[in-house]
Coordinates of C-alpha atoms in Angstrom, one line a residue:
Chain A
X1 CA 25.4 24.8 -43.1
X2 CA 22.9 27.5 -43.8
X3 CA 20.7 29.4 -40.7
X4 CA 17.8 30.9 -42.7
X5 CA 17.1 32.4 -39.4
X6 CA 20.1 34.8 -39.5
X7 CA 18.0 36.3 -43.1
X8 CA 18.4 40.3 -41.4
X9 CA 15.6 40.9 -43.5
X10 CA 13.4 39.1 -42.4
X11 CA 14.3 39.2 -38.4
X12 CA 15.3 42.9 -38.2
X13 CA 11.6 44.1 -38.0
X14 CA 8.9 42.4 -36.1
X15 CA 10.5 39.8 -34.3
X16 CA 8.4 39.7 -31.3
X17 CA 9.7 39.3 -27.7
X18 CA 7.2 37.1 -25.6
X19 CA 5.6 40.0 -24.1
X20 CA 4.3 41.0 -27.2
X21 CA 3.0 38.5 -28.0
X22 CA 0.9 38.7 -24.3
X23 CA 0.1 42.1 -25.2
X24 CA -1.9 40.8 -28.1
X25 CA -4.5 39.2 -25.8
X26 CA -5.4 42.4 -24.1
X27 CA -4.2 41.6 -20.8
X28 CA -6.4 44.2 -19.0
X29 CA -9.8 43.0 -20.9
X30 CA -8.6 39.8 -20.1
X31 CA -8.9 41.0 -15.9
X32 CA -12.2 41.4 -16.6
X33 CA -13.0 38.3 -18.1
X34 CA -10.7 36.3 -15.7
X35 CA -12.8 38.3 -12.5
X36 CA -16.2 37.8 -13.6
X37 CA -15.7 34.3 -15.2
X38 CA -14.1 33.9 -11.5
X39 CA -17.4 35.1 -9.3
X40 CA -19.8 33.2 -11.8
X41 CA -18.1 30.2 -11.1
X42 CA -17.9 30.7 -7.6
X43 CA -21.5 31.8 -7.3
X44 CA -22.7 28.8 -9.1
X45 CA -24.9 26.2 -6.5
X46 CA -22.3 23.2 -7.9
X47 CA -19.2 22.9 -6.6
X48 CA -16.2 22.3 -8.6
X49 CA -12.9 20.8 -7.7
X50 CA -10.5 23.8 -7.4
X51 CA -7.8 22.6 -9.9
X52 CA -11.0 22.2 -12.1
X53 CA -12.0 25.4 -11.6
X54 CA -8.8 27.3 -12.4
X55 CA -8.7 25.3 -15.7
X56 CA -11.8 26.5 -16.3
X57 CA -11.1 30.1 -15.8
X58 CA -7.6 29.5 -17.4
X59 CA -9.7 28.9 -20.9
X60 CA -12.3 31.3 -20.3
X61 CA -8.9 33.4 -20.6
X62 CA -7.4 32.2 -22.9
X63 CA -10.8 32.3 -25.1
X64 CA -11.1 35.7 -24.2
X65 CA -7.2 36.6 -25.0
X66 CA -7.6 35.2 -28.4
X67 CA -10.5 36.9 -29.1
X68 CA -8.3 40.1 -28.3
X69 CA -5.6 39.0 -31.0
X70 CA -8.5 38.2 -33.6
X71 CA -10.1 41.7 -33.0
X72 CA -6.4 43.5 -33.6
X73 CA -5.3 41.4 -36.5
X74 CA -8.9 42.8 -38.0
X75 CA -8.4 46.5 -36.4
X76 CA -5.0 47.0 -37.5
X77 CA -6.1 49.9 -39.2
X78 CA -8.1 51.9 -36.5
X79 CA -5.6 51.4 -34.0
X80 CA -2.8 52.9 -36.5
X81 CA -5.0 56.1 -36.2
X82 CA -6.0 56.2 -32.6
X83 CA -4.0 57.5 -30.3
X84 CA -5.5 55.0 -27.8
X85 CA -4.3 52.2 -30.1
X86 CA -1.0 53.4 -31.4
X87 CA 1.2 51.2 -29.5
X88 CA -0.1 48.0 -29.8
X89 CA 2.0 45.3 -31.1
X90 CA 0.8 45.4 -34.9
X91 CA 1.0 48.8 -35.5
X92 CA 3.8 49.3 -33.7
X93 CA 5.4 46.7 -36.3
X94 CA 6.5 44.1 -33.3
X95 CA 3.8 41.4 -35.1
X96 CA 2.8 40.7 -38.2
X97 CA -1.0 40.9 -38.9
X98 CA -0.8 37.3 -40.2
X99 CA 1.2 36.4 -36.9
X100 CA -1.9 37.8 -35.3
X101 CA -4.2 35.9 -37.1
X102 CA -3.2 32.5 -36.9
X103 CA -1.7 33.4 -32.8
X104 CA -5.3 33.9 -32.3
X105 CA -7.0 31.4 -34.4
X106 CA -4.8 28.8 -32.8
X107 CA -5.7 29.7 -29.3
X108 CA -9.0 29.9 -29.4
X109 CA -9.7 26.6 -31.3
X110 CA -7.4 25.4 -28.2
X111 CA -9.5 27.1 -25.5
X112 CA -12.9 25.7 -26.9
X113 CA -11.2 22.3 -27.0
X114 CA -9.6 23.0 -23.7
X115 CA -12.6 23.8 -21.8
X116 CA -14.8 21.4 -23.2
X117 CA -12.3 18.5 -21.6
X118 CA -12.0 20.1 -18.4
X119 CA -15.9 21.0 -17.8
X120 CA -18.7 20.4 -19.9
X121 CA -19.7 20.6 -23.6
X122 CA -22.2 24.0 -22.9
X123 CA -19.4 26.1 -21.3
X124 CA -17.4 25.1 -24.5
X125 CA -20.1 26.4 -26.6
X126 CA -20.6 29.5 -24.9
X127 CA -16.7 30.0 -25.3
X128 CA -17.1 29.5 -28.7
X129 CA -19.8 31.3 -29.5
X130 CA -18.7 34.3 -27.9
X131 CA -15.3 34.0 -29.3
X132 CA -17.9 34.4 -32.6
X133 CA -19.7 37.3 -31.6
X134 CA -16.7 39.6 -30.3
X135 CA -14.7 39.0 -33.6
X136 CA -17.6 38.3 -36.2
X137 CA -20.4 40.5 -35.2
X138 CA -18.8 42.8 -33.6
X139 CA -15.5 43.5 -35.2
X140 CA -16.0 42.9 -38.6
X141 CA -20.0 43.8 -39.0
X142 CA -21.0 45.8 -36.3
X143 CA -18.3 48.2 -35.0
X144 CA -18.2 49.8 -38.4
X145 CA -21.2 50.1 -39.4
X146 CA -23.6 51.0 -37.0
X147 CA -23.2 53.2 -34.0
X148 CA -25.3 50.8 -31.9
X149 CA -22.2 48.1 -32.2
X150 CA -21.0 49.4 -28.0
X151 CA -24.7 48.2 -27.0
X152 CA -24.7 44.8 -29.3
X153 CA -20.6 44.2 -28.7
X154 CA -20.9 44.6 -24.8
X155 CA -22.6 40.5 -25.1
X156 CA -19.2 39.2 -25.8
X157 CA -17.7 41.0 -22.9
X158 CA -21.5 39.7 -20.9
X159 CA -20.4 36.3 -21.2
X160 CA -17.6 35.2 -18.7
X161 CA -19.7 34.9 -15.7
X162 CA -22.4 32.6 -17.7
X163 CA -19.4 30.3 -18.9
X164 CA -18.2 30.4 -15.4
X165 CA -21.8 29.4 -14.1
X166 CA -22.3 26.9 -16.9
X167 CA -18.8 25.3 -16.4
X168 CA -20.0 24.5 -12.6
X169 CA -23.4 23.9 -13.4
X170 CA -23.3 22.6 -16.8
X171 CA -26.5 24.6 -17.2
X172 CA -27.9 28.0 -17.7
X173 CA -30.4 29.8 -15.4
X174 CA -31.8 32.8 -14.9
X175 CA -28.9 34.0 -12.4
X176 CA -26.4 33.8 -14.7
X177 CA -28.8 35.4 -17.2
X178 CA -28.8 38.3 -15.0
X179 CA -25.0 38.6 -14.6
X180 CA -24.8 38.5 -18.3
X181 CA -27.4 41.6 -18.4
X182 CA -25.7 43.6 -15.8
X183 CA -22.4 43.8 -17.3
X184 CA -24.5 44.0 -21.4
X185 CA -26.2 47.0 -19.9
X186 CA -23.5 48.8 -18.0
X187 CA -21.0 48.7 -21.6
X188 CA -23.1 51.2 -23.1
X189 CA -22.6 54.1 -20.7
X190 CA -18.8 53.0 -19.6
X191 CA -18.0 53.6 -23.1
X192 CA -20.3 56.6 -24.6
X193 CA -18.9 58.3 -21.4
X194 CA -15.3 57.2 -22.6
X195 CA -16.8 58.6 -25.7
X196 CA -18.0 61.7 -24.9
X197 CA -14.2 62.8 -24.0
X198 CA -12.2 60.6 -26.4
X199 CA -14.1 62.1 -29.2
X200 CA -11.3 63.1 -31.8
X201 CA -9.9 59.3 -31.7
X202 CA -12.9 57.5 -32.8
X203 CA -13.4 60.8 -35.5
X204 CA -10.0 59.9 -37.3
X205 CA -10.5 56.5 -37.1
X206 CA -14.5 56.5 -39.0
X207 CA -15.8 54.5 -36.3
X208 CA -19.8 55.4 -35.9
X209 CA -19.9 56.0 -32.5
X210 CA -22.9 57.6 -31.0
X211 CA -21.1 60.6 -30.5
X212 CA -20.3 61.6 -34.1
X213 CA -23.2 59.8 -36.0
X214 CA -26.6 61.1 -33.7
X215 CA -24.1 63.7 -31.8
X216 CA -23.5 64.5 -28.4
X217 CA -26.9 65.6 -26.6
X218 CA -28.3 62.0 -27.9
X219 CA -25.1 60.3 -26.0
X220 CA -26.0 62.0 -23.4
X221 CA -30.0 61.1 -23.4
X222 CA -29.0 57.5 -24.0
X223 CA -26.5 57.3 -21.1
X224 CA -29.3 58.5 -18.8
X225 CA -31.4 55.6 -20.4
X226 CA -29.1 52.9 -19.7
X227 CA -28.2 54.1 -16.8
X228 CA -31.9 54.1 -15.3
X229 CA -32.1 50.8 -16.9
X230 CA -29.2 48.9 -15.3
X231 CA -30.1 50.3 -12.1
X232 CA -33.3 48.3 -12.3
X233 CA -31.5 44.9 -13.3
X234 CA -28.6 45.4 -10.7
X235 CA -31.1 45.8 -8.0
X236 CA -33.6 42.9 -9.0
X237 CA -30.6 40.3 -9.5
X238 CA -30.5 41.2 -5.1
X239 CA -33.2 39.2 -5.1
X240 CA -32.3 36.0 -6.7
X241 CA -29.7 33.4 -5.5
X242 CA -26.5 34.9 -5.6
X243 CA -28.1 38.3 -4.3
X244 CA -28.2 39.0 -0.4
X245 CA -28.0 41.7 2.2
X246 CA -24.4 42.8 1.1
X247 CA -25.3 42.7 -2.8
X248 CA -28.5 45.0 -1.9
X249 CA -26.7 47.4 0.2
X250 CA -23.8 47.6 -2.7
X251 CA -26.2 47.8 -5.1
X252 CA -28.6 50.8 -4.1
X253 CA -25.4 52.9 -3.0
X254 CA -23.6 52.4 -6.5
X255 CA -26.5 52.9 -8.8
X256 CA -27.8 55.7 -6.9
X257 CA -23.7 57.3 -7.4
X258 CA -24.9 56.2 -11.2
X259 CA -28.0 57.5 -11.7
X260 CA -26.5 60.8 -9.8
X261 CA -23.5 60.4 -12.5
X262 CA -26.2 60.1 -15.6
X263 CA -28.6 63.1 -14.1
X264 CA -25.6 65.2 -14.2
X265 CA -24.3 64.3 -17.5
X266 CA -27.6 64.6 -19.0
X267 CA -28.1 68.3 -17.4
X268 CA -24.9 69.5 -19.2
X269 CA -24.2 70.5 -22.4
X270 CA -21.1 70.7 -24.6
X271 CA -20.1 74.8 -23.3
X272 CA -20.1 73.5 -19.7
X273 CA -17.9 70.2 -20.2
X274 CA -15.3 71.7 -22.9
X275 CA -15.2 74.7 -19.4
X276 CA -14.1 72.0 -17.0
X277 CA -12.6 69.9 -19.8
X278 CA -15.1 66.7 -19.3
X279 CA -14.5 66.7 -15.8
X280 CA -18.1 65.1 -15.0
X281 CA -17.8 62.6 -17.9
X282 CA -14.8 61.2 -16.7
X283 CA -15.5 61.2 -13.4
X284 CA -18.7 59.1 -14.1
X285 CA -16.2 56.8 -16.4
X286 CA -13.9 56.0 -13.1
X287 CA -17.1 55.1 -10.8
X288 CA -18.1 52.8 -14.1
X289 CA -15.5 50.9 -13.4
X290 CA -15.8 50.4 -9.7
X291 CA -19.6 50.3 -10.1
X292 CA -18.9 47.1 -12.1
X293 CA -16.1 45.4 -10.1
X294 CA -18.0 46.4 -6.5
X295 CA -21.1 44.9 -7.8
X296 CA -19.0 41.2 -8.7
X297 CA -17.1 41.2 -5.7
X298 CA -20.8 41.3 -3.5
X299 CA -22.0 38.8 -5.5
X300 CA -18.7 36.5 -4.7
X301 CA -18.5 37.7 -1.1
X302 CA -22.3 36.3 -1.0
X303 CA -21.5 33.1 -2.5
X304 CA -18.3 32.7 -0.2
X305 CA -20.6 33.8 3.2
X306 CA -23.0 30.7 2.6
X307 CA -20.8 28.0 4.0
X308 CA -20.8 29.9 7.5
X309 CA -24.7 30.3 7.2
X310 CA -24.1 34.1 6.5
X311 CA -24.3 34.9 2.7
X312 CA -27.7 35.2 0.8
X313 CA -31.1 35.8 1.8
Chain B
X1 CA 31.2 33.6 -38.8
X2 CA 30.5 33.6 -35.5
X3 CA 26.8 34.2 -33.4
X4 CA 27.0 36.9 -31.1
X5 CA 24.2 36.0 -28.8
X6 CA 24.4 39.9 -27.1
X7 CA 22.3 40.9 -30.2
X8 CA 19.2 42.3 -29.4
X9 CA 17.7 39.8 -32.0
X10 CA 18.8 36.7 -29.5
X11 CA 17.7 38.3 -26.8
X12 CA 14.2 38.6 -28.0
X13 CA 14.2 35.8 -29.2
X14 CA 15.3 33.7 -26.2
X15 CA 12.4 35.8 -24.3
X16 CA 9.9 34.2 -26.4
X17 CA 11.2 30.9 -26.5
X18 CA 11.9 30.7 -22.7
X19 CA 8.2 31.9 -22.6
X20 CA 6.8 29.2 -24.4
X21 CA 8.7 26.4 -23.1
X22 CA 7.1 27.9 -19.3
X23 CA 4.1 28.4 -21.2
X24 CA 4.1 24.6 -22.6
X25 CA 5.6 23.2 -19.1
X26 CA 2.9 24.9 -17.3
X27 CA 0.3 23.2 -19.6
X28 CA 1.6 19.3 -19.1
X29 CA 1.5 20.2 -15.5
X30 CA -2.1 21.3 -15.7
X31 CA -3.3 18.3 -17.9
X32 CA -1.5 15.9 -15.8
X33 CA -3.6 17.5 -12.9
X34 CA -6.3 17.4 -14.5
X35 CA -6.0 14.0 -15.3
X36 CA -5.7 13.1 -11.7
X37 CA -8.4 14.9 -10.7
X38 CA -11.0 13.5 -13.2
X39 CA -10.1 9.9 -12.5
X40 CA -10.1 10.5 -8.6
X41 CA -14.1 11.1 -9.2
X42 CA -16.4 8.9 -7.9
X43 CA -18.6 7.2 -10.8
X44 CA -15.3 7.6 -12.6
X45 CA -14.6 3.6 -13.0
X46 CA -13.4 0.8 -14.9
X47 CA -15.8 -1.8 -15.4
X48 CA -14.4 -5.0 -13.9
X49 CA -12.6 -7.3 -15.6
X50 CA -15.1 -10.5 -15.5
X51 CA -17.4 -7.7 -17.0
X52 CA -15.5 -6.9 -19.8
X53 CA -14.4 -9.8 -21.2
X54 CA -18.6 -10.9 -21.0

């Protein structure tokens, strides 16, 4: 009787425990996803048998998690030279890049499939096609070549909350348009901030950020830009059906913390943040990040208000 | 030759196989729901029988 399984060679290195393998779907992207996929369903006018519903997020997930493991199976090689990256499973040898590869091939072929079952053929195809963008477009094409790929890259991560909407709704409108914009216009100054004081990582690794390929004045024009920008689109989508009282309150507060944020950033030059060692920059990163998840949580606490003749306008 | 199953190698390895067979379990349970739930809703129905054999 022969075990080929006990081959030390071959098992020594890179035999994965489970959890690596659950690191490969970026768990913490995958909050995001699983959040806004969450409030887009929930927000949706149609509504969906809860079992239904957490199937639906489930795939969004697991869509989202695959695309993860697609995007480090291609990245191998940046995230052996970022120190951000370091420690993820393939370059820390736990999994193979072709482990990677067909771990992630596999489950999103199985999330499409999934979701298409449990809702509708449209959400399917969203799934799909995002799936597409984040690890065609962006990974392979854009992120290497051109230091717009944050801007163009930040759709896939727009997504979620139009396949939640279109799993309820089986449709696509001009709410779930805007969700899609507000989260496509906020990546741009989350990560050129991120940017601004992670500067030496994306350096080593040859990645055309805005910092290194138009320099750091220009990040600092086009976060102000953006920033302007989204404040506009976060404020309109008050106005529409998932908007309310709650969502327009949130929503001038936050983008007026923003837009103080951008003003600030903009005013400053390189002397003054290497002085308090990017103090402003990250401090505008941080409120990024509750800018976004405040401004999905008004629009679900809206959408859960209704039934008691409270939420919306 | 005897397996020593206190090898870090098992132990792994029984962490990932323990994780899929939750992982799989989890997913009959789901599907089965789902399965419920779908046939449960109205305009979900068999045509009768006289129907079927017209």
């Amino acid at each position: 009787m022969s075990d080929a399984s006990l081959n030390t060679a071959s098992t020594q290195q890179g035999d994965a425990e489970f959890g690596d393998y659950f690191a490969l779907l970026k768990p913490r992207v995958m909050t995001l996803v699983v959040f806004t996929a969450f409030v887009g369903l929930l927000a949706a006018p149609v509504g969906v048998h809860p079992l239904v519903g957490f199937a639906a997020i489930l795939f969004i997930a697991v869509g989202g998690g695959a695309s993860g493991a697609l995007n480090m199976w291609w990245d191998a090689d940046i995230d052996r030279v970022m120190k951000r990256t370091r420690k993820r499973p393939i370059p820390a040898g736990k999994v193979s890049e072709d482990e990677a590869f067909a771990f992630g091939i596999t489950l999103a072929g199985f999330a499409v499939v999934m979701l298409g079952l449990a809702t509708n053929l449209l959400a399917a195809g969203l799934l799909a096609f995002t799936i597409f963008f984040y690890v065609v477009i962006y990974s392979m094409w854009l992120k290497r070549w051109t230091p717009q790929n944050i801007v163009i890259g930040g759709a896939a991560g727009a997504f979620p909350p139009m396949i939640g909407w279109a799993a309820a709704t089986g449709t696509i409108s001009i709410e779930s348009i805007l969700m899609f914009a507000l989260i496509f216009m906020w990546t741009p100054p989350h990560f050129w901030a991120l940017a601004l004081f992670m500067r030496s990582d994306y350096d080593e690794a040859g990645v055309p950020m805005l910092t290194v390929t138009h320099g750091r004045r220009a990040t600092r024009i086009h976060i102000l830009v953006y920033t302007l920008l989204l404040a506009g689109l976060a404020i309109a989508t008050a106005f529409t059906s998932v908007g309310g009282p709650i969502y327009l309150t949130v929503a001038i507060v936050l983008n007026a913390a923003f837009l103080i944020g951008a003003l600030r950033i903009w005013r400053r030059d390189e002397g003054m943040a290497e002085d308090d060692n990017y103090a402003v920059e990250k401090k505008f990163f941080r409120l990024s990040l509750y800018y976004l998840f405040a401004h999905f949580v008004a629009i679900a606490l809206e959408a859960s208000l209704v039934p008691f003749g409270l939420g919306g306008w | 030759m005897s397996f020593r199953d206190q090898h870090d190698l098992h132990k792994r390895r029984f962490s990932r196989n323990l994780g899929l067979g939750l992982v799989l379990a989890a997913f009959v349970a789901l599907v089965f729901g789902l399965t419920v739930v779908k046939v449960g809703v109205e305009g979900f129905a068999m045509k009768p029988q006289n129907e079927v054999q017209d």
